Short mmCIF file of N, CA, C and O in Angstrom, two decimals:
data_model
loop_
_atom_site.label_atom_id
_atom_site.label_comp_id
_atom_site.label_asym_id
_atom_site.label_seq_id
_atom_site.Cartn_x
_atom_site.Cartn_y
_atom_site.Cartn_z
N UNK A 813 68.87 -169.64 -33.91
CA UNK A 813 68.77 -170.40 -33.25
C UNK A 813 67.73 -171.03 -32.32
O UNK A 813 66.91 -170.50 -31.74
N UNK A 814 67.73 -172.32 -32.12
CA UNK A 814 66.53 -173.13 -31.51
C UNK A 814 67.31 -174.43 -30.08
O UNK A 814 68.09 -173.89 -30.14
N UNK A 815 66.62 -173.60 -29.04
CA UNK A 815 66.75 -175.09 -27.31
C UNK A 815 65.26 -175.63 -28.17
O UNK A 815 64.39 -175.24 -27.65
N UNK A 816 66.02 -176.85 -26.98
CA UNK A 816 65.58 -177.73 -27.13
C UNK A 816 65.63 -178.16 -25.29
O UNK A 816 66.20 -178.06 -24.56
N UNK A 817 64.50 -178.80 -24.82
CA UNK A 817 64.55 -178.84 -23.41
C UNK A 817 64.13 -180.85 -23.79
O UNK A 817 63.33 -181.49 -24.47
N UNK A 818 65.36 -181.46 -22.92
CA UNK A 818 65.40 -183.40 -23.23
C UNK A 818 65.03 -183.62 -21.61
O UNK A 818 64.87 -183.45 -20.21
N UNK A 819 63.15 -184.17 -22.17
CA UNK A 819 63.12 -185.07 -20.99
C UNK A 819 62.68 -186.22 -21.01
O UNK A 819 61.37 -186.85 -21.69
N UNK A 820 63.12 -187.21 -21.18
CA UNK A 820 63.32 -188.57 -20.88
C UNK A 820 61.56 -189.43 -20.45
O UNK A 820 60.69 -188.44 -19.14
N UNK A 821 60.88 -189.71 -21.37
CA UNK A 821 59.38 -190.42 -20.85
C UNK A 821 59.36 -191.44 -19.78
O UNK A 821 60.84 -192.20 -19.24
N UNK A 822 59.03 -190.99 -18.36
CA UNK A 822 59.14 -191.84 -17.48
C UNK A 822 58.85 -193.50 -17.22
O UNK A 822 58.36 -194.52 -18.52
N UNK A 823 58.63 -193.92 -16.30
CA UNK A 823 58.17 -195.39 -16.22
C UNK A 823 57.42 -195.47 -15.08
O UNK A 823 58.05 -195.14 -13.96
N UNK A 824 56.88 -196.85 -14.24
CA UNK A 824 56.13 -197.57 -12.99
C UNK A 824 56.93 -198.95 -12.31
O UNK A 824 57.23 -199.32 -13.93
N UNK A 825 57.03 -198.57 -11.05
CA UNK A 825 56.81 -199.88 -11.13
C UNK A 825 56.07 -200.71 -10.87
O UNK A 825 54.94 -200.49 -10.93
N UNK A 826 56.54 -201.84 -11.09
CA UNK A 826 55.62 -203.12 -11.46
C UNK A 826 55.00 -203.55 -10.24
O UNK A 826 54.31 -204.61 -9.68
N UNK A 827 56.71 -204.40 -9.77
CA UNK A 827 56.76 -204.78 -8.56
C UNK A 827 57.30 -205.48 -7.93
O UNK A 827 58.76 -205.10 -8.35
N UNK A 828 57.82 -205.39 -6.78
CA UNK A 828 59.68 -205.81 -5.35
C UNK A 828 59.04 -207.35 -5.51
O UNK A 828 57.28 -207.43 -4.34
N UNK A 829 59.84 -208.11 -5.36
CA UNK A 829 60.13 -209.00 -4.95
C UNK A 829 60.79 -209.48 -3.83
O UNK A 829 62.58 -209.04 -4.05
N UNK A 830 61.15 -209.73 -2.86
CA UNK A 830 61.38 -209.92 -1.60
C UNK A 830 62.32 -211.03 -1.69
O UNK A 830 62.14 -212.38 -2.22
N UNK A 831 64.01 -211.24 -1.32
CA UNK A 831 64.53 -212.01 -1.44
C UNK A 831 65.38 -211.71 -0.43
O UNK A 831 65.54 -210.85 0.99
N UNK A 832 66.38 -212.88 0.09
CA UNK A 832 67.36 -213.04 1.03
C UNK A 832 68.46 -212.01 1.52
O UNK A 832 69.51 -212.05 0.19
N UNK A 833 68.45 -210.90 1.66
CA UNK A 833 69.13 -209.91 1.82
C UNK A 833 69.31 -209.03 0.22
O UNK A 833 70.46 -208.26 -0.02
N UNK A 834 68.33 -209.18 -0.39
CA UNK A 834 68.36 -208.70 -1.95
C UNK A 834 66.74 -208.02 -2.31
O UNK A 834 65.55 -208.61 -1.50
N UNK A 835 66.54 -207.61 -2.83
CA UNK A 835 64.92 -206.82 -3.35
C UNK A 835 65.44 -207.51 -5.41
O UNK A 835 66.06 -206.82 -5.25
N UNK A 836 64.14 -207.67 -6.20
CA UNK A 836 64.28 -207.96 -7.40
C UNK A 836 62.86 -206.73 -7.52
O UNK A 836 61.76 -206.56 -7.22
N UNK A 837 63.34 -206.12 -8.40
CA UNK A 837 62.53 -204.87 -8.87
C UNK A 837 62.79 -204.80 -10.25
O UNK A 837 63.11 -205.74 -11.18
N UNK A 838 60.38 -204.81 -10.76
CA UNK A 838 60.30 -205.00 -11.98
C UNK A 838 59.89 -204.14 -12.82
O UNK A 838 58.56 -203.45 -11.26
N UNK A 839 59.92 -203.48 -13.55
CA UNK A 839 59.06 -202.12 -13.86
C UNK A 839 58.33 -201.99 -15.70
O UNK A 839 59.21 -203.26 -15.72
N UNK A 840 57.31 -201.34 -15.96
CA UNK A 840 57.25 -201.37 -16.76
C UNK A 840 58.02 -201.11 -17.96
O UNK A 840 58.34 -200.68 -17.99
N UNK A 841 57.89 -201.98 -19.42
CA UNK A 841 58.38 -201.99 -20.56
C UNK A 841 58.25 -200.92 -21.20
O UNK A 841 57.31 -200.71 -21.37
N UNK A 842 59.16 -200.14 -21.22
CA UNK A 842 58.99 -199.75 -22.51
C UNK A 842 58.76 -199.30 -23.63
O UNK A 842 58.75 -200.27 -23.83
N UNK A 843 58.07 -198.53 -24.96
CA UNK A 843 57.09 -199.03 -25.74
C UNK A 843 58.42 -199.51 -27.36
O UNK A 843 59.47 -198.29 -27.26
N UNK A 844 58.28 -200.10 -27.75
CA UNK A 844 59.50 -200.57 -28.71
C UNK A 844 59.81 -199.61 -29.64
O UNK A 844 60.41 -199.37 -30.08
N UNK A 845 57.92 -198.53 -29.71
CA UNK A 845 58.40 -197.96 -30.94
C UNK A 845 59.87 -196.79 -30.54
O UNK A 845 59.64 -195.72 -31.16
N UNK A 846 59.44 -196.11 -28.82
CA UNK A 846 60.36 -195.59 -28.30
C UNK A 846 62.04 -196.05 -28.95
O UNK A 846 62.82 -195.02 -29.30
N UNK A 847 62.26 -196.80 -29.04
CA UNK A 847 63.93 -197.12 -28.77
C UNK A 847 64.75 -196.73 -28.43
O UNK A 847 64.24 -196.32 -27.17
N UNK A 848 65.76 -196.73 -28.60
CA UNK A 848 67.18 -195.98 -27.84
C UNK A 848 66.93 -194.48 -28.15
O UNK A 848 67.97 -193.81 -27.12
N UNK A 849 65.98 -194.05 -28.95
CA UNK A 849 66.27 -192.61 -29.09
C UNK A 849 65.51 -191.89 -27.70
O UNK A 849 66.36 -190.68 -27.95
N UNK A 850 65.02 -192.28 -26.75
CA UNK A 850 64.27 -191.85 -26.41
C UNK A 850 65.14 -192.02 -24.73
O UNK A 850 64.76 -190.92 -24.41
N UNK A 851 65.27 -193.17 -24.74
CA UNK A 851 65.91 -193.22 -22.97
C UNK A 851 67.46 -194.38 -23.38
O UNK A 851 67.59 -195.26 -24.52
N UNK A 852 68.28 -194.07 -22.41
CA UNK A 852 69.67 -195.07 -22.26
C UNK A 852 69.25 -195.72 -21.54
O UNK A 852 69.95 -196.84 -21.55
N UNK A 853 68.55 -195.64 -19.95
CA UNK A 853 68.62 -196.40 -19.22
C UNK A 853 67.43 -195.83 -17.64
O UNK A 853 67.20 -195.21 -17.80
N UNK A 854 68.05 -196.96 -16.65
CA UNK A 854 67.20 -196.74 -16.16
C UNK A 854 68.03 -196.56 -14.32
O UNK A 854 69.14 -196.65 -14.29
N UNK A 855 67.36 -195.53 -13.44
CA UNK A 855 68.29 -195.24 -11.93
C UNK A 855 66.68 -196.15 -11.15
O UNK A 855 66.24 -195.58 -11.10
N UNK A 856 67.39 -196.52 -10.00
CA UNK A 856 66.87 -197.42 -9.21
C UNK A 856 67.39 -196.91 -8.17
O UNK A 856 68.55 -197.21 -7.53
N UNK A 857 66.46 -196.29 -7.05
CA UNK A 857 67.29 -195.65 -5.69
C UNK A 857 66.10 -196.23 -4.96
O UNK A 857 64.48 -196.63 -4.44
N UNK A 858 67.02 -196.72 -3.30
CA UNK A 858 66.57 -197.09 -2.19
C UNK A 858 67.29 -196.68 -1.02
O UNK A 858 67.84 -196.47 -1.52
N UNK A 859 65.33 -196.59 0.03
CA UNK A 859 66.51 -196.48 0.68
C UNK A 859 65.43 -197.41 2.10
O UNK A 859 63.94 -197.82 2.08
N UNK A 860 65.87 -196.88 3.40
CA UNK A 860 65.38 -197.20 4.50
C UNK A 860 64.26 -196.32 5.40
O UNK A 860 63.54 -196.44 6.54
N UNK A 861 63.78 -195.11 4.51
CA UNK A 861 62.65 -193.90 5.05
C UNK A 861 62.76 -193.33 4.02
O UNK A 861 62.93 -193.42 3.22
N UNK A 862 61.31 -193.02 3.72
CA UNK A 862 60.58 -192.47 2.69
C UNK A 862 61.54 -191.38 1.98
O UNK A 862 61.52 -190.50 1.06
N UNK A 863 61.63 -190.47 3.20
CA UNK A 863 62.56 -189.32 2.19
C UNK A 863 63.65 -189.43 2.10
O UNK A 863 64.72 -188.55 1.64
N UNK A 864 64.26 -190.94 1.97
CA UNK A 864 66.17 -191.13 1.28
C UNK A 864 67.45 -190.65 1.53
O UNK A 864 67.67 -190.03 0.81
N UNK A 865 67.07 -190.52 2.76
CA UNK A 865 68.17 -190.15 3.57
C UNK A 865 69.37 -191.19 4.15
O UNK A 865 69.68 -191.20 4.05
N UNK A 866 68.53 -192.70 4.51
CA UNK A 866 68.82 -193.15 5.74
C UNK A 866 69.08 -194.37 4.88
O UNK A 866 68.07 -195.23 4.11
N UNK A 867 70.77 -194.99 5.12
CA UNK A 867 70.91 -196.81 3.93
C UNK A 867 70.22 -196.40 2.27
O UNK A 867 70.35 -197.48 2.02
N UNK A 868 70.88 -195.30 1.93
CA UNK A 868 70.52 -195.05 0.44
C UNK A 868 71.32 -195.29 -0.36
O UNK A 868 72.28 -196.13 -0.21
N UNK A 869 71.00 -196.55 -1.50
CA UNK A 869 71.91 -197.47 -2.53
C UNK A 869 70.81 -196.43 -3.74
O UNK A 869 69.36 -197.18 -3.76
N UNK A 870 71.75 -196.51 -4.77
CA UNK A 870 71.22 -196.23 -5.61
C UNK A 870 71.66 -196.86 -7.01
O UNK A 870 73.16 -197.26 -7.31
N UNK A 871 71.47 -197.76 -7.65
CA UNK A 871 71.51 -198.94 -9.28
C UNK A 871 71.39 -198.09 -10.67
O UNK A 871 70.48 -197.79 -10.71
N UNK A 872 72.49 -198.10 -11.25
CA UNK A 872 72.20 -197.71 -12.71
C UNK A 872 71.91 -198.93 -13.54
O UNK A 872 72.68 -199.99 -13.07
N UNK A 873 71.17 -199.10 -14.30
CA UNK A 873 70.86 -200.42 -15.20
C UNK A 873 70.88 -199.97 -17.16
O UNK A 873 69.87 -198.47 -16.86
N UNK A 874 72.06 -199.91 -16.97
CA UNK A 874 71.75 -199.97 -18.79
C UNK A 874 70.91 -199.92 -19.91
O UNK A 874 71.05 -201.63 -19.93
N UNK A 875 70.32 -199.71 -20.77
CA UNK A 875 69.47 -200.23 -21.87
C UNK A 875 68.39 -200.29 -21.36
O UNK A 875 67.94 -199.92 -20.84
N UNK A 876 67.33 -199.68 -22.51
CA UNK A 876 66.15 -199.12 -22.52
C UNK A 876 65.40 -200.66 -22.60
O UNK A 876 63.96 -200.78 -22.15
N UNK A 877 66.36 -201.78 -22.89
CA UNK A 877 64.92 -203.14 -22.87
C UNK A 877 64.89 -203.79 -21.51
O UNK A 877 63.83 -204.32 -21.21
N UNK A 878 65.67 -203.51 -20.95
CA UNK A 878 65.58 -204.33 -19.40
C UNK A 878 64.45 -203.64 -18.99
O UNK A 878 63.64 -203.17 -18.87
N UNK A 879 64.24 -204.90 -17.77
CA UNK A 879 63.06 -204.51 -16.97
C UNK A 879 62.75 -205.35 -15.58
O UNK A 879 61.63 -204.87 -15.24
N UNK A 880 63.74 -205.80 -15.42
CA UNK A 880 63.99 -206.30 -14.19
C UNK A 880 65.05 -206.30 -13.73
O UNK A 880 66.36 -206.13 -14.24
N UNK A 881 65.32 -205.84 -12.04
CA UNK A 881 67.29 -206.39 -11.72
C UNK A 881 67.17 -206.85 -10.19
O UNK A 881 66.08 -205.96 -9.36
N UNK A 882 68.06 -207.58 -9.77
CA UNK A 882 67.94 -207.81 -8.50
C UNK A 882 69.08 -206.32 -8.16
O UNK A 882 70.20 -206.67 -8.10
N UNK A 883 68.65 -206.74 -6.57
CA UNK A 883 69.58 -205.75 -6.02
C UNK A 883 69.95 -206.29 -4.94
O UNK A 883 69.22 -206.96 -3.69
N UNK A 884 70.87 -206.63 -4.42
CA UNK A 884 72.31 -207.52 -3.35
C UNK A 884 72.07 -206.51 -2.30
O UNK A 884 72.44 -204.76 -2.87
N UNK A 885 73.22 -206.91 -1.73
CA UNK A 885 73.83 -206.57 0.08
C UNK A 885 73.32 -205.45 0.67
O UNK A 885 73.53 -204.33 0.72
N UNK A 886 71.70 -205.74 0.90
CA UNK A 886 70.68 -205.51 1.53
C UNK A 886 71.25 -205.92 3.12
O UNK A 886 71.57 -206.80 3.00
N UNK A 887 70.53 -204.66 4.10
CA UNK A 887 70.73 -205.64 5.23
C UNK A 887 69.16 -206.54 5.18
O UNK A 887 68.01 -205.93 3.90
N UNK A 888 69.03 -207.31 6.26
CA UNK A 888 68.47 -208.89 6.76
C UNK A 888 67.12 -207.96 7.75
O UNK A 888 67.27 -207.61 8.22
N UNK A 889 66.34 -208.20 6.99
CA UNK A 889 64.64 -208.14 7.40
C UNK A 889 64.21 -206.63 7.92
O UNK A 889 64.07 -206.03 9.31
N UNK A 890 64.47 -205.90 6.92
CA UNK A 890 64.29 -204.11 7.22
C UNK A 890 63.27 -203.67 5.66
O UNK A 890 63.68 -204.36 5.01
N UNK A 891 62.47 -203.14 6.31
CA UNK A 891 61.44 -202.40 5.23
C UNK A 891 61.87 -201.40 4.31
O UNK A 891 62.27 -199.97 4.65
N UNK A 892 62.14 -201.39 2.94
CA UNK A 892 62.99 -200.34 1.92
C UNK A 892 61.46 -199.86 1.14
O UNK A 892 60.95 -200.80 0.39
N UNK A 893 62.21 -198.98 1.17
CA UNK A 893 61.29 -197.28 -0.10
C UNK A 893 61.75 -197.79 -1.59
O UNK A 893 63.25 -197.47 -1.58
N UNK A 894 61.71 -197.63 -2.39
CA UNK A 894 62.16 -197.81 -3.67
C UNK A 894 61.38 -196.91 -4.81
O UNK A 894 60.29 -196.55 -4.88
N UNK A 895 62.07 -196.49 -5.64
CA UNK A 895 61.68 -195.59 -6.81
C UNK A 895 62.34 -195.92 -8.08
O UNK A 895 63.58 -196.48 -7.87
N UNK A 896 61.91 -195.98 -9.08
CA UNK A 896 62.82 -195.76 -10.23
C UNK A 896 62.78 -194.21 -11.32
O UNK A 896 61.20 -193.84 -11.34
N UNK A 897 63.62 -194.10 -12.07
CA UNK A 897 63.48 -192.97 -13.39
C UNK A 897 64.47 -193.06 -14.19
O UNK A 897 65.44 -193.95 -14.20
N UNK A 898 63.73 -192.85 -15.49
CA UNK A 898 64.59 -193.66 -16.84
C UNK A 898 65.34 -192.29 -16.77
O UNK A 898 65.22 -190.87 -16.23
N UNK A 899 66.73 -192.52 -17.56
CA UNK A 899 67.74 -190.93 -18.28
C UNK A 899 68.05 -191.34 -19.54
O UNK A 899 68.15 -192.47 -20.22
N UNK A 900 68.23 -189.88 -19.83
CA UNK A 900 69.16 -190.18 -21.38
C UNK A 900 70.30 -189.70 -21.38
O UNK A 900 70.15 -188.48 -21.14
N UNK A 901 71.27 -190.35 -22.39
CA UNK A 901 72.49 -189.53 -22.69
C UNK A 901 73.15 -188.45 -23.80
O UNK A 901 72.40 -188.93 -24.84
N UNK A 902 72.54 -187.43 -23.43
CA UNK A 902 73.34 -186.33 -24.95
C UNK A 902 73.98 -186.14 -24.90
O UNK A 902 74.53 -184.61 -23.70
N UNK A 903 75.38 -186.50 -25.58
CA UNK A 903 76.75 -185.18 -25.40
C UNK A 903 77.01 -185.38 -24.57
O UNK A 903 77.61 -184.15 -23.98
N UNK A 904 77.07 -186.23 -23.58
CA UNK A 904 77.61 -186.62 -22.69
C UNK A 904 77.00 -185.96 -21.28
O UNK A 904 77.42 -186.35 -19.99
N UNK A 905 76.19 -186.20 -21.24
CA UNK A 905 75.11 -185.38 -19.98
C UNK A 905 74.03 -185.98 -19.68
O UNK A 905 72.94 -185.83 -21.23
N UNK A 906 73.91 -186.03 -18.67
CA UNK A 906 72.27 -187.19 -18.35
C UNK A 906 71.40 -186.10 -18.01
O UNK A 906 71.71 -185.23 -17.54
N UNK A 907 70.10 -186.60 -19.23
CA UNK A 907 68.54 -185.97 -18.37
C UNK A 907 67.85 -186.92 -18.03
O UNK A 907 68.04 -188.08 -18.37
N UNK A 908 67.39 -186.59 -16.74
CA UNK A 908 66.39 -187.18 -15.85
C UNK A 908 64.97 -187.65 -16.35
O UNK A 908 64.16 -186.21 -16.11
N UNK A 909 64.28 -188.68 -16.36
CA UNK A 909 63.03 -188.42 -15.43
C UNK A 909 62.51 -188.08 -14.57
O UNK A 909 63.14 -187.81 -13.56
N UNK A 910 61.28 -187.76 -13.94
CA UNK A 910 61.16 -187.29 -12.86
C UNK A 910 60.42 -188.44 -12.06
O UNK A 910 60.59 -189.54 -12.85
N UNK A 911 60.30 -189.23 -10.99
CA UNK A 911 60.59 -190.76 -10.43
C UNK A 911 59.26 -191.00 -10.44
O UNK A 911 58.53 -190.50 -10.25
N UNK A 912 59.10 -192.57 -10.03
CA UNK A 912 58.36 -192.76 -10.66
C UNK A 912 57.69 -192.71 -8.47
O UNK A 912 58.75 -191.95 -7.27
N UNK A 913 55.97 -194.00 -8.67
CA UNK A 913 55.52 -193.18 -7.59
C UNK A 913 56.36 -194.26 -6.54
O UNK A 913 56.74 -196.11 -7.25
N UNK A 914 56.80 -194.35 -4.70
CA UNK A 914 57.98 -195.17 -3.72
C UNK A 914 56.83 -196.38 -4.28
O UNK A 914 55.67 -196.61 -2.89
N UNK A 915 57.06 -197.18 -3.62
CA UNK A 915 56.77 -198.19 -3.29
C UNK A 915 57.62 -199.12 -2.24
O UNK A 915 58.47 -199.08 -2.01
N UNK A 916 57.05 -199.88 -1.25
CA UNK A 916 57.84 -200.51 -0.06
C UNK A 916 58.18 -202.71 0.68
O UNK A 916 56.94 -203.19 -1.01
N UNK A 917 58.90 -202.70 0.06
CA UNK A 917 58.61 -204.48 0.55
C UNK A 917 59.66 -204.64 1.47
O UNK A 917 60.87 -203.37 2.14
N UNK A 918 59.85 -205.25 2.10
CA UNK A 918 60.91 -205.75 3.66
C UNK A 918 61.49 -207.02 3.03
O UNK A 918 61.41 -208.19 2.23
N UNK A 919 63.17 -207.29 3.08
CA UNK A 919 63.64 -207.99 2.67
C UNK A 919 63.77 -209.07 3.81
O UNK A 919 63.26 -209.14 4.74
N UNK A 920 64.25 -210.63 3.48
CA UNK A 920 64.20 -211.80 3.70
C UNK A 920 65.16 -211.41 5.46
O UNK A 920 66.23 -211.01 4.49
N UNK A 921 65.61 -212.89 6.07
CA UNK A 921 66.39 -213.31 6.88
C UNK A 921 67.30 -213.09 6.47
O UNK A 921 67.47 -213.79 5.44
#
């Protein structure tokens, strides 16, 4: 009997671009060598405080090839803290990487 621990490789936030009540999030592209065998998609978390407790929003992006996502329906003129992680689905269960470093951006009016 063998036991395996599944740890998807994480990613880094590259750029946050502000928009009207929205943010465009860009992250580092995964290596083409990894393909679908390593990750299934990404999870982006936003909040208006560093502890990610106020106005928290989580967005899931399916597919390992994607490198950006526009997050809408946010509050205007608010500072948002953003972090990202990858996930892999194995046998119906999701396994997550660790969170990236936190970046901040302020939405437009």
